[in-house]
Tab-separated table of C-alpha atoms and ligand atoms in Angstrom:
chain	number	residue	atom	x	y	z
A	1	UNK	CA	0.000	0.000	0.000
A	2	UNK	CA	1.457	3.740	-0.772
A	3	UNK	CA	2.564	5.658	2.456
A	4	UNK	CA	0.018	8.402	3.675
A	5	UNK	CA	1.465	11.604	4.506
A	6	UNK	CA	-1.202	13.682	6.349
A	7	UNK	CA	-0.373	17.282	7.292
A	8	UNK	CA	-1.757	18.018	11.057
A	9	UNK	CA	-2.745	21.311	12.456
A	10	UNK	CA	-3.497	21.864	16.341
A	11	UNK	CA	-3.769	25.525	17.326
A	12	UNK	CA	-6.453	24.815	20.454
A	13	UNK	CA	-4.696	26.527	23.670
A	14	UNK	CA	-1.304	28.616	23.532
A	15	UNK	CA	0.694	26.175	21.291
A	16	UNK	CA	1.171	26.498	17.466
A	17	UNK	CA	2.308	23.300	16.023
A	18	UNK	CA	2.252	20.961	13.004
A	19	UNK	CA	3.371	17.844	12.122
A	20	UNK	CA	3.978	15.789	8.643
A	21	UNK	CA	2.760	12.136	10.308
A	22	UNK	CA	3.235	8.946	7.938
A	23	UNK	CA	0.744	6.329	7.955
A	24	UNK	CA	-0.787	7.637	11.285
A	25	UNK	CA	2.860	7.007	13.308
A	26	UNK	CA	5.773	7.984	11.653
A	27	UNK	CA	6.926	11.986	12.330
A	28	UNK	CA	8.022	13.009	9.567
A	29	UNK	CA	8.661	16.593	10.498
A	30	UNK	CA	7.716	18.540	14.122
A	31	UNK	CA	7.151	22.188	15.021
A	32	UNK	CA	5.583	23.285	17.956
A	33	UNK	CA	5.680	27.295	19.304
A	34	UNK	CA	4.831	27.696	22.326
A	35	UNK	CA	3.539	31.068	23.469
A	36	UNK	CA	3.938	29.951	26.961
A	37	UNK	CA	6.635	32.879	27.906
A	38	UNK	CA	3.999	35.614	26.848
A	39	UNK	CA	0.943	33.978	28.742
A	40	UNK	CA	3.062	33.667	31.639
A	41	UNK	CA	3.457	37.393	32.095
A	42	UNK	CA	-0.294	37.294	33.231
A	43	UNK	CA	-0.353	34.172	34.997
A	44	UNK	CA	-2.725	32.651	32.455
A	45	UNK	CA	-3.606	31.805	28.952
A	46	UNK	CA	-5.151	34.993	27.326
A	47	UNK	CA	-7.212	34.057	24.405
A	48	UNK	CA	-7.049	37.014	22.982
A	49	UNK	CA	-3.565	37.247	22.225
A	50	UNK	CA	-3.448	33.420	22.089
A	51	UNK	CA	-5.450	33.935	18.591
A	52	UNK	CA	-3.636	36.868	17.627
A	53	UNK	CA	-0.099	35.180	18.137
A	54	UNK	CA	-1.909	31.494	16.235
A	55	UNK	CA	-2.601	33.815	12.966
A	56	UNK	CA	1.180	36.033	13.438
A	57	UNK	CA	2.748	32.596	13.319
A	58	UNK	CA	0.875	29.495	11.616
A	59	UNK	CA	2.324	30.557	7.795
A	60	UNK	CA	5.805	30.323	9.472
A	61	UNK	CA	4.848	27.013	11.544
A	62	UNK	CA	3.652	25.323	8.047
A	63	UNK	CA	6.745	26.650	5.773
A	64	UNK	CA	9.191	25.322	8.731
A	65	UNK	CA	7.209	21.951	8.869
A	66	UNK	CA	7.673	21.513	5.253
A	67	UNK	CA	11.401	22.345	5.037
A	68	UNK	CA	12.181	20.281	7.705
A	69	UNK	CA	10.382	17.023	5.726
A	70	UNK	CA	11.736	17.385	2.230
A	71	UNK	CA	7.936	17.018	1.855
A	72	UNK	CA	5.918	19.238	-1.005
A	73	UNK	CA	2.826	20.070	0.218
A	74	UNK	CA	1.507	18.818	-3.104
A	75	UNK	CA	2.399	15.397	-2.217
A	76	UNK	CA	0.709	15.453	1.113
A	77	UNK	CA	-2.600	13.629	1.321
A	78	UNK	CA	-4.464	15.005	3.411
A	79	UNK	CA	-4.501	18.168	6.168
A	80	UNK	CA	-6.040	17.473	9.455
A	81	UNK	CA	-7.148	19.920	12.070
A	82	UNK	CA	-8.634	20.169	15.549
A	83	UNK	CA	-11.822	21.724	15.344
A	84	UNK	CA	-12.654	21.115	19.220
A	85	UNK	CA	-12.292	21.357	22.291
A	86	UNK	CA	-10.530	23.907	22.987
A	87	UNK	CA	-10.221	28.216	23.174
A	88	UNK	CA	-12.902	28.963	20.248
A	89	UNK	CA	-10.768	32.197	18.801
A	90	UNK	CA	-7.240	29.864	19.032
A	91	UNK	CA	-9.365	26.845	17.188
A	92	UNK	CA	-10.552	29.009	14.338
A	93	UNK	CA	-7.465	30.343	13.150
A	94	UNK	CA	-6.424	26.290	12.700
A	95	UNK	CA	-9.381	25.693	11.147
A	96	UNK	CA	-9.824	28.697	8.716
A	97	UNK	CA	-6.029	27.929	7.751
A	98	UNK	CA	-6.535	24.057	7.291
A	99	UNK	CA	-9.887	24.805	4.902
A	100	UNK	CA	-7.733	27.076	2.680
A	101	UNK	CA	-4.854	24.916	2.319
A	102	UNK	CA	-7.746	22.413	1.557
A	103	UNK	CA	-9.003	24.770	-1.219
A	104	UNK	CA	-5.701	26.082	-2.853
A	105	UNK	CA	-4.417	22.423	-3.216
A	106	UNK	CA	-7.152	20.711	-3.596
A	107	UNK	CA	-6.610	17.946	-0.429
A	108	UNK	CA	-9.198	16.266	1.643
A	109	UNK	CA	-9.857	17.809	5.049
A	110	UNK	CA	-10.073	15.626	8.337
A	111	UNK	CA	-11.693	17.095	11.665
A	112	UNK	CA	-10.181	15.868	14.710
A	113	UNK	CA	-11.601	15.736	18.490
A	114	UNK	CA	-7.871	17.098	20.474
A	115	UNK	CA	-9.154	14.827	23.325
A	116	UNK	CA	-8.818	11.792	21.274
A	117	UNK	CA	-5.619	13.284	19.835
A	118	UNK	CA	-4.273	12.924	23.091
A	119	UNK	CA	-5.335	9.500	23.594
A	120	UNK	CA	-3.656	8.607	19.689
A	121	UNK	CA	-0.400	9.954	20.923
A	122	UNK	CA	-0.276	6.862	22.361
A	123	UNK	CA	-0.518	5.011	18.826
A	124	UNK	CA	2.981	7.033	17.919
A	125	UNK	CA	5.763	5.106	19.292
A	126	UNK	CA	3.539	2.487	20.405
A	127	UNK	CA	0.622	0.446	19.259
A	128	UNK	CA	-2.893	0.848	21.124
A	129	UNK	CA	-4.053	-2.492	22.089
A	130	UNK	CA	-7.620	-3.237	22.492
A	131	UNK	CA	-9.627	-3.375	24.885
A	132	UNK	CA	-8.128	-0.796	26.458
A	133	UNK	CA	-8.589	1.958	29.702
A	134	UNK	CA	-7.475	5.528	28.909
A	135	UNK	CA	-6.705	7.906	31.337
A	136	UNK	CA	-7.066	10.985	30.093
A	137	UNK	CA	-5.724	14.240	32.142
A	138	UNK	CA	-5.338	17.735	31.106
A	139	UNK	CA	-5.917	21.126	31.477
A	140	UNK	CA	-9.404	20.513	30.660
A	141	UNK	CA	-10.437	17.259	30.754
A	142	UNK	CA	-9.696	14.228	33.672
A	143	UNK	CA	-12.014	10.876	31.746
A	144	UNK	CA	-12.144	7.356	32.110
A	145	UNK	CA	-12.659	6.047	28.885
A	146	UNK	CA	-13.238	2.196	27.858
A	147	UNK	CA	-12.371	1.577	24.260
A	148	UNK	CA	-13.193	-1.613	23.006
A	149	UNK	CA	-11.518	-0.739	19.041
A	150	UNK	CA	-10.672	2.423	17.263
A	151	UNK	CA	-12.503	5.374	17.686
A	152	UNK	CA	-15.112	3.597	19.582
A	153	UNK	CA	-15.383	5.619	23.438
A	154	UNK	CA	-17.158	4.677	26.293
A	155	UNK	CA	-17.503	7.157	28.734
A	156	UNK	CA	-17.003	5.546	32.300
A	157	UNK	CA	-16.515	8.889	34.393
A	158	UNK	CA	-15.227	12.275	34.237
A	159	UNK	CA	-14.565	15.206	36.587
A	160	UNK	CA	-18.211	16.740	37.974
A	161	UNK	CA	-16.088	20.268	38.383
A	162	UNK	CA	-12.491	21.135	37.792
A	163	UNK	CA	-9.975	19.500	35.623
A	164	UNK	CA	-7.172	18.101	37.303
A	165	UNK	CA	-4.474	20.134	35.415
A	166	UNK	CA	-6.784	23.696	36.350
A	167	UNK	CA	-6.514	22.113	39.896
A	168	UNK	CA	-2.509	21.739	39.661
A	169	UNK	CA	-2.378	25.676	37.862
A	170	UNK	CA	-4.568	26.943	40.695
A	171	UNK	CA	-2.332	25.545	43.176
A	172	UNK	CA	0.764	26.112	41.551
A	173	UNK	CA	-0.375	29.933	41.577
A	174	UNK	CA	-1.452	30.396	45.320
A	175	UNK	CA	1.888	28.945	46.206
A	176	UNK	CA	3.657	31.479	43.502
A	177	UNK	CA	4.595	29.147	41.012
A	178	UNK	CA	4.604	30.116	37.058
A	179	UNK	CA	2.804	29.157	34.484
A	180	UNK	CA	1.705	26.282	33.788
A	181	UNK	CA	1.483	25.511	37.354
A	182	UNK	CA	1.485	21.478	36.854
A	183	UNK	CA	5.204	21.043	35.906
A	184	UNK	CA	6.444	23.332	38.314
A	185	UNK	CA	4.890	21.717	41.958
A	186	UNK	CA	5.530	18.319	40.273
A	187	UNK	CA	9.276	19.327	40.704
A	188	UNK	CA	8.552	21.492	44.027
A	189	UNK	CA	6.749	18.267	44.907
A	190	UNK	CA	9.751	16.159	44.770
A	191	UNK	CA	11.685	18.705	47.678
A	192	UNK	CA	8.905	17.835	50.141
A	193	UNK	CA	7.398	15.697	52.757
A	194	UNK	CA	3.657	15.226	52.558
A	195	UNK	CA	2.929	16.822	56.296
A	196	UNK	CA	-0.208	18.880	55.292
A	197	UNK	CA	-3.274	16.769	56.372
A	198	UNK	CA	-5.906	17.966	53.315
A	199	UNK	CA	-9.557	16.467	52.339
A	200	UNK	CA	-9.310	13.472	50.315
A	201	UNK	CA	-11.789	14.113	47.215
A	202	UNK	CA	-14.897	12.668	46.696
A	203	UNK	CA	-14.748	8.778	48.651
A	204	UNK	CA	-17.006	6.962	46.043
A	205	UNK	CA	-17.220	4.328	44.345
A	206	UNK	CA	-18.389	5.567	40.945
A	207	UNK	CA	-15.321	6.405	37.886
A	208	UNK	CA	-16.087	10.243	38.526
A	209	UNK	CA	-13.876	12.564	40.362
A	210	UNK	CA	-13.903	15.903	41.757
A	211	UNK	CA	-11.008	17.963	42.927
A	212	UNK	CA	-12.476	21.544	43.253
A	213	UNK	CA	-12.820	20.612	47.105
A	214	UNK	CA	-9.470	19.517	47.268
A	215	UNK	CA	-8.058	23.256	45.725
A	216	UNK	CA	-10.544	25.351	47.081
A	217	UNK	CA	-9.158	23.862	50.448
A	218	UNK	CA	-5.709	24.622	49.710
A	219	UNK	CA	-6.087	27.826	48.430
A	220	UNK	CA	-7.817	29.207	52.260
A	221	UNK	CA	-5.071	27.246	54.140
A	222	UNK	CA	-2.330	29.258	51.884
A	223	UNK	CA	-4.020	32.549	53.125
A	224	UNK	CA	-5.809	31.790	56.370
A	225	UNK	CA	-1.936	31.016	57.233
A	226	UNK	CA	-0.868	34.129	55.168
A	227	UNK	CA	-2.625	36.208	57.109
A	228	UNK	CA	-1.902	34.877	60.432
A	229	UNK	CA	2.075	35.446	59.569
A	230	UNK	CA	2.728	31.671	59.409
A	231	UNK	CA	5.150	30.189	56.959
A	232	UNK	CA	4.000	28.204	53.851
A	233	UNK	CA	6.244	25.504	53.431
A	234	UNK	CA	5.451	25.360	49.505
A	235	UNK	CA	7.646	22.128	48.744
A	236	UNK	CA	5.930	19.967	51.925
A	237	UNK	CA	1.828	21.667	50.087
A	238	UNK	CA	3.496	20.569	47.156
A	239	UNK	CA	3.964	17.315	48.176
A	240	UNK	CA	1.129	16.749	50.148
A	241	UNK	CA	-1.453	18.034	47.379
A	242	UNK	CA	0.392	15.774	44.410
A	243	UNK	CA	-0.132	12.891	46.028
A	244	UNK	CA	-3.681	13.082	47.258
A	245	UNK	CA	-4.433	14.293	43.679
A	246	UNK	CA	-2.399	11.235	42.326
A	247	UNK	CA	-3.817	8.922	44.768
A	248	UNK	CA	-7.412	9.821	43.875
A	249	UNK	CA	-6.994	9.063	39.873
A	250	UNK	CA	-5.223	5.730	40.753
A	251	UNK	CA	-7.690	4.859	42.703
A	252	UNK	CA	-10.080	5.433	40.576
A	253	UNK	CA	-8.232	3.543	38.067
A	254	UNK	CA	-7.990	0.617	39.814
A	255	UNK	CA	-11.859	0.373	40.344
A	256	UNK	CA	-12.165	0.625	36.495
A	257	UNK	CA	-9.594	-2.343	36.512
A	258	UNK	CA	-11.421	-4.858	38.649
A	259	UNK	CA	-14.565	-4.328	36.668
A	260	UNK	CA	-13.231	-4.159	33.207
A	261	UNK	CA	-10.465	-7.337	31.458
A	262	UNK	CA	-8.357	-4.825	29.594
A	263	UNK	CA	-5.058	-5.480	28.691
A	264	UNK	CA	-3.710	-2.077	28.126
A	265	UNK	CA	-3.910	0.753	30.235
A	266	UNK	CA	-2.951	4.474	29.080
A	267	UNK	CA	-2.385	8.177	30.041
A	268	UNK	CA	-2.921	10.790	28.307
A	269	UNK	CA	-2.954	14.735	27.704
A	270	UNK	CA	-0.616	17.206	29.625
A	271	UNK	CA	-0.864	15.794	33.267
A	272	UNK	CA	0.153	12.073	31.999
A	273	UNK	CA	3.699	14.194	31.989
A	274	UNK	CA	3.646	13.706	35.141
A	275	UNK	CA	6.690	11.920	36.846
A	276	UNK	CA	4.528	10.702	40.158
A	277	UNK	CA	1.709	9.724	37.999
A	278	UNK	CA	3.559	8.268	35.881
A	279	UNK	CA	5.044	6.119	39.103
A	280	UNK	CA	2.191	4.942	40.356
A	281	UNK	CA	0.428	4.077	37.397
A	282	UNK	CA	3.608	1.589	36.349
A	283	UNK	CA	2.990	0.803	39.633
A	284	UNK	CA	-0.849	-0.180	38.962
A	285	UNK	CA	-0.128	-1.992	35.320
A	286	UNK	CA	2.710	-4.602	37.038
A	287	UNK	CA	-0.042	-5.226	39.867
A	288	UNK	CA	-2.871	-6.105	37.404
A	289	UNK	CA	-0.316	-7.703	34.893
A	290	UNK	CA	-1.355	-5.558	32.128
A	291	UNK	CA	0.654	-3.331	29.661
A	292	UNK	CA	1.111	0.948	30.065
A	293	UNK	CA	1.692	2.935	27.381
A	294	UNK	CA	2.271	6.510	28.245
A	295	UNK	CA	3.377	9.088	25.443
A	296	UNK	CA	6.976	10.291	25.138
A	297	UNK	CA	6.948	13.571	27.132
A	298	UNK	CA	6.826	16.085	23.830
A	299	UNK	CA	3.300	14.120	22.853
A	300	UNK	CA	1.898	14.509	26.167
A	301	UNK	CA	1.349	18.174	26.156
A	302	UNK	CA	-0.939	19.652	23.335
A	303	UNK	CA	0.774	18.974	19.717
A	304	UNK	CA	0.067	18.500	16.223
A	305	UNK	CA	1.902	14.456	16.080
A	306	UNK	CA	-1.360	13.401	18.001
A	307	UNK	CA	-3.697	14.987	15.775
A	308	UNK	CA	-2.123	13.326	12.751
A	309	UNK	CA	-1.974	9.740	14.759
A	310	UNK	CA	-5.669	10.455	15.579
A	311	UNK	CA	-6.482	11.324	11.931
A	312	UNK	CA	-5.367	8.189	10.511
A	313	UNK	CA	-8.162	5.605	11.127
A	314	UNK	CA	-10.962	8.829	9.997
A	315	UNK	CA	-8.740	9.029	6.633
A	316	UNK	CA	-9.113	5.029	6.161
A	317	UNK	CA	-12.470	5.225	6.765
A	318	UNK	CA	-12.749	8.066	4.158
A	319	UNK	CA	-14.346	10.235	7.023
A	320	UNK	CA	-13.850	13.292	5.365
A	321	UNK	CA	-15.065	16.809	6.696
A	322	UNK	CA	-16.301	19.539	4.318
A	323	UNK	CA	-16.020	23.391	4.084
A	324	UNK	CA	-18.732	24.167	6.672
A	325	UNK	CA	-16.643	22.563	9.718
A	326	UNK	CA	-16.759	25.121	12.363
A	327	UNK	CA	-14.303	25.228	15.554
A	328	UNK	CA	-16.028	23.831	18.758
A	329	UNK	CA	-15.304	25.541	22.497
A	330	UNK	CA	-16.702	21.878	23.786
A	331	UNK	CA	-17.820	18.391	21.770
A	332	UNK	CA	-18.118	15.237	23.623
A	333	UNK	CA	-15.525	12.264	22.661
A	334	UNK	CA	-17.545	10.656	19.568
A	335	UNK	CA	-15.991	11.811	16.757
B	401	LIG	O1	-3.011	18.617	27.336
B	401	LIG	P1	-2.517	19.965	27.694
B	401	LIG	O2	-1.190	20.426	27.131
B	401	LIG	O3	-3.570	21.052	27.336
B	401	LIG	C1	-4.938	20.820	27.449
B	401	LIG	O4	-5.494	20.189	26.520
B	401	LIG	O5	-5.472	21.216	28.499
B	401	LIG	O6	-2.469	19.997	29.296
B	401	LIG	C2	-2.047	21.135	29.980
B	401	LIG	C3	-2.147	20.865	31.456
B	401	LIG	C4	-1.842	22.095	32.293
B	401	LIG	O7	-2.828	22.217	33.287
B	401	LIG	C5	-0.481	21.780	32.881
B	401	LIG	O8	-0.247	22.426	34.113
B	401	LIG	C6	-0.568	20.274	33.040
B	401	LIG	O9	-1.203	19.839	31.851
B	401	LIG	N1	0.750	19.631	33.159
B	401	LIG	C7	1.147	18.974	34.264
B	401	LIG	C8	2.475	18.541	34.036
B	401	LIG	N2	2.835	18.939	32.758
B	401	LIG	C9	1.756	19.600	32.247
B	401	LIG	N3	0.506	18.730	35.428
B	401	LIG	C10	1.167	18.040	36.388
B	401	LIG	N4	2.442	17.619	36.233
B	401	LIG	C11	3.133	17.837	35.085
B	401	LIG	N5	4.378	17.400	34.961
B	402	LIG	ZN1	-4.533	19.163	25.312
């Protein structure tokens, strides 16, 4: 069979990046620009000037991609974009430049779900094996899923309030940490002991999980202490909040184990970069004698390789999208 370049497009928070993937796991070529350094300043993605910076940049991000691949975009054979979820101004300028590279060279156009791009990042260096248990963690999203075979999703539980990453940025900025909080008090983490007693999250027994108890408690300790002149010891919070948070995925984890025979287990989006996480859940597959795939660190945050892996399978099927695909702030993990 001939090789399938596809040209992938992800512009859905603060990172511009594409990828040339071959046959749905081969990079071919890489570019991600961040815009991290300039959201920092504020402590926060802007969305604003994460759109403005997407539409400055993406002509730059393309001709890079291509020079680096010895690629012609005439040869490419088909241009995938995320349409959603994600920051609806950031999405658009993706999917307004995908459509007209569509038009101008006359290429089929694939919409991809960045959720289940995260989950196909797994796919890259590794093969998904079904049935499988996905873990999926990230600045927006913390989901069991249960996938049976590709692109098929079943929903076990998901977060009734924050996302676990928005809970490890919150915390990261009442203790003064930069942004994005999560890497930074997964290192302070490392310095400390876990002294602080906090509120384990929600004790049940269903998939779901909540953790807005969890940082809304942290965040009055930091100043209730604050403004009594006592000393935060930010390394030993650190600690103690990583591995409650930890503690309460794995848990949760385990539960879907027992009930479901899968023989793969994986983590995905931009908390699976996490080095406790990533611990315990090696941890959890030698236990239940299963395998763990967990992307290489520069798939685990948000990047175009995944979108390509994930638009593999839609461009077998022929699952084509036309010129009326719109960007999506939310969609649910179908398609
Ligand atoms: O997948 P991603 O890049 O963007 C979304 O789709 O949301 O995930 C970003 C999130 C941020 O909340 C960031 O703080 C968190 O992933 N993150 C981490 C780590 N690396 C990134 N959280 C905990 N530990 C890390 N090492
Ligand atoms: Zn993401």
């Amino acid at each position: 069979m001939k090789d399938i370049y596809i040209l992938a497009i992800e512009t859905s928070c603060d990172e511009t990046s594409m990828a040339i993937v071959k046959n749905g796991h081969e990079i071919t070529s890489f570019t991600v620009l961040t815009q991290m350094d300039t959201h920092s300043q504020y402590g926060g993605v802007v969305p604003e000037i994460a759109s403005r910076m997407h539409t400055e940049n993406i002509t730059m991000v393309l001709e890079e991609t291509l020079k680096k691949s010895n690629i012609k975009i005439e040869d490419i054979d088909a241009i995938a974009v995320t349409y959603a979820p994600g920051l609806l101004g950031s999405l658009l300028v993706g999917v307004e430049f995908a459509k007209t590279l569509c038009y101008v060279y006359q290429k089929p156009l694939i919409a991809v779900n960045h959720t289940i791009g995260h989950i196909y990042a797994n796919n890259i260096d590794n093969k998904l094996k079904f049935p499988l248990l996905a873990l999926v963690v990230s600045g927006g999203h913390t989901d069991l899923i249960l996938m049976q075979k590709d692109y098929q999703f079943e929903i076990l539980g998901s977060t009734l309030d924050d996302a676990i990453g928005e809970c490890y940025d919150k915390v990261a900025r009442v203790l003064g940490l930069k942004y994005p909080g999560g890497p930074n008090v997964d290192k302070l983490a490392k310095e400390g002991k876990p002294t602080y007693n906090l509120p384990k999250p929600v004790n049940d027994n269903t998939y779901n999980f909540s953790f807005s108890g969890l940082k809304s408690h942290i965040i009055n300790l930091v100043h209730n202490e604050t403004q009594r002149g006592h000393e935060i010891r930010k390394e030993d919070l650190a600690c103690s909040f990583q591995i409650i948070a930890v503690d309460e995925l794995i848990r949760k984890v385990e539960l879907a184990l027992q009930k479901t025979k899968v023989k793969d287990l994986i983590i995905a989006g931009g908390v699976s970069a996490n080095k406790h996480l990533r611990q315990e859940t090696h941890k959890l597959a030698e236990k239940y004698q299963i395998s763990l795939n967990i992307p290489d660190f520069k798939y685990c945050t948000d990047n175009a390789a995944m979108i390509g892996a994930a638009a593999y399978p839609l461009f077998l099927k022929k699952e084509f999208a036309d010129f009326t695909l719109n960007a999506q702030s939310q969609a649910l993990i179908t398609k």
